[in-house]
């Protein structure tokens, strides 16, 4: 278990920057996630931590040790690849034992360690199987066992769930989280799936175009996104453009382009946002925070889309200058249809203000 | 983990320059033994007081021997492509799409010509159908004629031999393409109301076009480079023969000029072929296609098919049978009879007991092993560098390795003569011509592409992250290479290696131009025995070669089956 420190790291591919001036502290034992759309630099960063790329500039430290130019085989890392990268010419046990053989453990020790880890990933009876005789989920667990058995200082996971079907993905997600917290190992997880990131991580780093947009706990990222990109990327949200009309103590009053007025709490805004009357502002409203009927910030609009998902009824409601995604939970008796008018309200504390 | 000091070695292996350190030997070897000899030939072709004097002579209308040779080579090549295409594609369709008595045996024997080394193939053809061959004599005696009623000779002899030995290129690609043809496409066409002819012209043939074009280019190139058949059938006006004659007459500048012109044609074809392969898209590779073979049903057709497949089978194994037969005949006793009259085991005994008969075999084994060892080292290294590493000059390396594959053996020999008849630095200040080492060098250059291609084909299929996983688990580059990369690409490496070994063992075209009299290779020995009328010994050598090739074919077949499970 080691901490990871990234200092001013950049990686250039020819003229293009993969990541630029990255600074990051990952605590020992933390489950840390790099989240972002494809091409944002998250895999590049992971591969630099693993040692498959060397940074163009900057330093990478494991605890106090500078590993910037240390080859991957000297870093004592465990890595799980997106396609698992299992050795097809070896059995399950041979795959798991590979890293132990490299470390020159005795035969008996290897067998002992392999048996134990195989039990932990629920593959106790699969030792002699060939890789191509396993299902996708089983292969995934072999890859995890192979990475963990060497007792790495840091576990690196590169989109490990993306090749599994939806149901298996959820099971495996729970499984990885369970093993990680049992072992208490520092884990860096790369994904583009915000649900996965939210569910598993202690902290999340949201990236875009090679830059860090925000680092924080899942709650911070979800409830206090720093800008429109993060708000949009994490969960679903409605962004309404408007202008600050008045600031009155704790209250902030915004008028939209078609003259609708929203009133919210001043503190409920991005830390980088400065409040000045006449400023342009974006209001973020999560679909699930909208309720039926009158209340704070009451609006009436026309339904243009209805969808029943089981848990909720989802609407899209048109307000001429903008439309809102609305998610109503537990109200099966009053599903409305397209074309009907609907009255909704958004609580004073549910408005969140963002700058440009 | 302990604090790991970053030592000098680690720093070096991870600097950006390390890759160049790795590929430098590769470039050096290619520079010394491909580029430099080629350049020597090039400058030799421009030797003399007047610029282009030899090229002017080549294209001189007053003495058109050279132009005639160029035309004959092209002419033979075009006819060879056509006849190989007809035979190969027809065979592929018959065997893939129809069921008839004798189909199974025919589908195995159809690849027999691949097991014939070029010289041995031509040899058995002239025993069978040549001027004093078995068949012409049989018909002469049958009808009591003054002269043989027909015989294979001249250009048409060359073309028949080409057809027999090269139709397999068309057969292999066409039958692969036919196997890959989704029957649903045809069914779709039928359901849309298309008739038989329309299905053929609009669906089947267009799908086969890529494989037909690729094979055509290949057969054309090989025909242009063909040397053995013109030699045996006495067609002197071909490019390769002209080079050989210029060289034996001591006109080295002319030989160089002819080589340059032939190289130009061959390399042009190589470039066209690569370009075509890159732009061609692979068609449906949907798995689990059920090949539906139509049963030949009518009675007349059935009898015809049976007879035809019997004749085909017979024709295919006849060259080998005749070699075996003659290998048992007493040297010098077979003169005007249809078949040899006296038989003996002596030739086979002599192969392994008589020092002078055994010598060429041992020479070829030594040379082949040396050349192949070099092929493994440099072929695998080059393949790894091309597939896995990034460096400047990658395209150049690719071209330099593939060029020897396109160059006719005759040209390779002429290049080596131009470069190594004098002392030079690349030969450690030795004259290589006339020594043992020149032939292993020629084999090394000619067969490097074989190992390179089959290794890189299997490397491409090996996911890079598998190697990274191994590195991530703590393995060094060398440990990963041994335990992961080599085992997973082993079949590819071995297939290329065996092929290179067999080819070296039977190589004739370059050997005949540059062998030294103290270390005669097997193929040249066969040729000499033939001219000394020692047919029995020559054929026994030939049978030995065929046996070796069969062993190699069986091994590679077994290996490729065994690795089916590891296809990830």
JSON list of N, CA, C and O in Angstrom, two decimals, chain A residues 300-317:
[
{"chain": "A", "resi": 300, "resn": "UNK", "atom": "N", "xyz": [-45.38, 25.96, -15.48]},
{"chain": "A", "resi": 300, "resn": "UNK", "atom": "CA", "xyz": [-46.30, 25.11, -16.22]},
{"chain": "A", "resi": 300, "resn": "UNK", "atom": "C", "xyz": [-45.84, 25.03, -17.68]},
{"chain": "A", "resi": 300, "resn": "UNK", "atom": "O", "xyz": [-45.57, 26.06, -18.30]},
{"chain": "A", "resi": 301, "resn": "UNK", "atom": "N", "xyz": [-45.78, 23.82, -18.19]},
{"chain": "A", "resi": 301, "resn": "UNK", "atom": "CA", "xyz": [-45.34, 23.64, -19.58]},
{"chain": "A", "resi": 301, "resn": "UNK", "atom": "C", "xyz": [-46.09, 22.49, -20.25]},
{"chain": "A", "resi": 301, "resn": "UNK", "atom": "O", "xyz": [-46.95, 21.86, -19.64]},
{"chain": "A", "resi": 302, "resn": "UNK", "atom": "N", "xyz": [-45.72, 22.22, -21.49]},
{"chain": "A", "resi": 302, "resn": "UNK", "atom": "CA", "xyz": [-46.41, 21.19, -22.28]},
{"chain": "A", "resi": 302, "resn": "UNK", "atom": "C", "xyz": [-45.51, 19.95, -22.38]},
{"chain": "A", "resi": 302, "resn": "UNK", "atom": "O", "xyz": [-44.31, 20.07, -22.64]},
{"chain": "A", "resi": 303, "resn": "UNK", "atom": "N", "xyz": [-46.10, 18.77, -22.17]},
{"chain": "A", "resi": 303, "resn": "UNK", "atom": "CA", "xyz": [-45.33, 17.52, -22.23]},
{"chain": "A", "resi": 303, "resn": "UNK", "atom": "C", "xyz": [-45.03, 17.15, -23.68]},
{"chain": "A", "resi": 303, "resn": "UNK", "atom": "O", "xyz": [-45.95, 17.12, -24.51]},
{"chain": "A", "resi": 304, "resn": "UNK", "atom": "N", "xyz": [-43.78, 16.89, -23.99]},
{"chain": "A", "resi": 304, "resn": "UNK", "atom": "CA", "xyz": [-43.45, 16.47, -25.37]},
{"chain": "A", "resi": 304, "resn": "UNK", "atom": "C", "xyz": [-42.96, 15.02, -25.41]},
{"chain": "A", "resi": 304, "resn": "UNK", "atom": "O", "xyz": [-42.77, 14.47, -26.49]},
{"chain": "A", "resi": 305, "resn": "UNK", "atom": "N", "xyz": [-42.73, 14.39, -24.26]},
{"chain": "A", "resi": 305, "resn": "UNK", "atom": "CA", "xyz": [-42.21, 13.02, -24.25]},
{"chain": "A", "resi": 305, "resn": "UNK", "atom": "C", "xyz": [-42.54, 12.39, -22.91]},
{"chain": "A", "resi": 305, "resn": "UNK", "atom": "O", "xyz": [-42.44, 13.03, -21.87]},
{"chain": "A", "resi": 306, "resn": "UNK", "atom": "N", "xyz": [-43.00, 11.13, -22.94]},
{"chain": "A", "resi": 306, "resn": "UNK", "atom": "CA", "xyz": [-43.29, 10.40, -21.72]},
{"chain": "A", "resi": 306, "resn": "UNK", "atom": "C", "xyz": [-42.63, 9.04, -21.79]},
{"chain": "A", "resi": 306, "resn": "UNK", "atom": "O", "xyz": [-42.62, 8.41, -22.85]},
{"chain": "A", "resi": 307, "resn": "UNK", "atom": "N", "xyz": [-42.11, 8.58, -20.65]},
{"chain": "A", "resi": 307, "resn": "UNK", "atom": "CA", "xyz": [-41.44, 7.27, -20.64]},
{"chain": "A", "resi": 307, "resn": "UNK", "atom": "C", "xyz": [-41.64, 6.68, -19.25]},
{"chain": "A", "resi": 307, "resn": "UNK", "atom": "O", "xyz": [-41.46, 7.35, -18.25]},
{"chain": "A", "resi": 308, "resn": "UNK", "atom": "N", "xyz": [-42.07, 5.40, -19.21]},
{"chain": "A", "resi": 308, "resn": "UNK", "atom": "CA", "xyz": [-42.25, 4.72, -17.92]},
{"chain": "A", "resi": 308, "resn": "UNK", "atom": "C", "xyz": [-41.14, 3.69, -17.76]},
{"chain": "A", "resi": 308, "resn": "UNK", "atom": "O", "xyz": [-40.99, 2.80, -18.60]},
{"chain": "A", "resi": 309, "resn": "UNK", "atom": "N", "xyz": [-40.32, 3.81, -16.72]},
{"chain": "A", "resi": 309, "resn": "UNK", "atom": "CA", "xyz": [-39.18, 2.90, -16.59]},
{"chain": "A", "resi": 309, "resn": "UNK", "atom": "C", "xyz": [-39.33, 1.89, -15.47]},
{"chain": "A", "resi": 309, "resn": "UNK", "atom": "O", "xyz": [-38.47, 1.05, -15.26]},
{"chain": "A", "resi": 310, "resn": "UNK", "atom": "N", "xyz": [-40.44, 1.96, -14.73]},
{"chain": "A", "resi": 310, "resn": "UNK", "atom": "CA", "xyz": [-40.59, 1.06, -13.60]},
{"chain": "A", "resi": 310, "resn": "UNK", "atom": "C", "xyz": [-40.41, 1.82, -12.31]},
{"chain": "A", "resi": 310, "resn": "UNK", "atom": "O", "xyz": [-41.33, 1.93, -11.51]},
{"chain": "A", "resi": 311, "resn": "UNK", "atom": "N", "xyz": [-39.21, 2.34, -12.11]},
{"chain": "A", "resi": 311, "resn": "UNK", "atom": "CA", "xyz": [-38.97, 3.13, -10.90]},
{"chain": "A", "resi": 311, "resn": "UNK", "atom": "C", "xyz": [-39.65, 4.48, -11.01]},
{"chain": "A", "resi": 311, "resn": "UNK", "atom": "O", "xyz": [-40.16, 5.02, -10.06]},
{"chain": "A", "resi": 312, "resn": "UNK", "atom": "N", "xyz": [-39.64, 5.02, -12.20]},
{"chain": "A", "resi": 312, "resn": "UNK", "atom": "CA", "xyz": [-40.06, 6.41, -12.34]},
{"chain": "A", "resi": 312, "resn": "UNK", "atom": "C", "xyz": [-40.84, 6.62, -13.63]},
{"chain": "A", "resi": 312, "resn": "UNK", "atom": "O", "xyz": [-40.86, 5.76, -14.51]},
{"chain": "A", "resi": 313, "resn": "UNK", "atom": "N", "xyz": [-41.44, 7.81, -13.69]},
{"chain": "A", "resi": 313, "resn": "UNK", "atom": "CA", "xyz": [-42.00, 8.28, -14.96]},
{"chain": "A", "resi": 313, "resn": "UNK", "atom": "C", "xyz": [-41.15, 9.46, -15.39]},
{"chain": "A", "resi": 313, "resn": "UNK", "atom": "O", "xyz": [-40.93, 10.37, -14.59]},
{"chain": "A", "resi": 314, "resn": "UNK", "atom": "N", "xyz": [-40.64, 9.41, -16.60]},
{"chain": "A", "resi": 314, "resn": "UNK", "atom": "CA", "xyz": [-39.81, 10.50, -17.09]},
{"chain": "A", "resi": 314, "resn": "UNK", "atom": "C", "xyz": [-40.58, 11.31, -18.13]},
{"chain": "A", "resi": 314, "resn": "UNK", "atom": "O", "xyz": [-41.21, 10.75, -19.02]},
{"chain": "A", "resi": 315, "resn": "UNK", "atom": "N", "xyz": [-40.50, 12.63, -17.99]},
{"chain": "A", "resi": 315, "resn": "UNK", "atom": "CA", "xyz": [-41.14, 13.53, -18.96]},
{"chain": "A", "resi": 315, "resn": "UNK", "atom": "C", "xyz": [-40.09, 14.47, -19.54]},
{"chain": "A", "resi": 315, "resn": "UNK", "atom": "O", "xyz": [-39.09, 14.76, -18.90]},
{"chain": "A", "resi": 316, "resn": "UNK", "atom": "N", "xyz": [-40.35, 14.92, -20.74]},
{"chain": "A", "resi": 316, "resn": "UNK", "atom": "CA", "xyz": [-39.67, 16.13, -21.20]},
{"chain": "A", "resi": 316, "resn": "UNK", "atom": "C", "xyz": [-40.74, 17.19, -21.36]},
{"chain": "A", "resi": 316, "resn": "UNK", "atom": "O", "xyz": [-41.77, 16.95, -22.02]},
{"chain": "A", "resi": 317, "resn": "UNK", "atom": "N", "xyz": [-40.52, 18.32, -20.70]},
{"chain": "A", "resi": 317, "resn": "UNK", "atom": "CA", "xyz": [-41.55, 19.38, -20.68]},
{"chain": "A", "resi": 317, "resn": "UNK", "atom": "C", "xyz": [-40.99, 20.61, -21.36]},
{"chain": "A", "resi": 317, "resn": "UNK", "atom": "O", "xyz": [-39.86, 21.03, -21.09]}
]
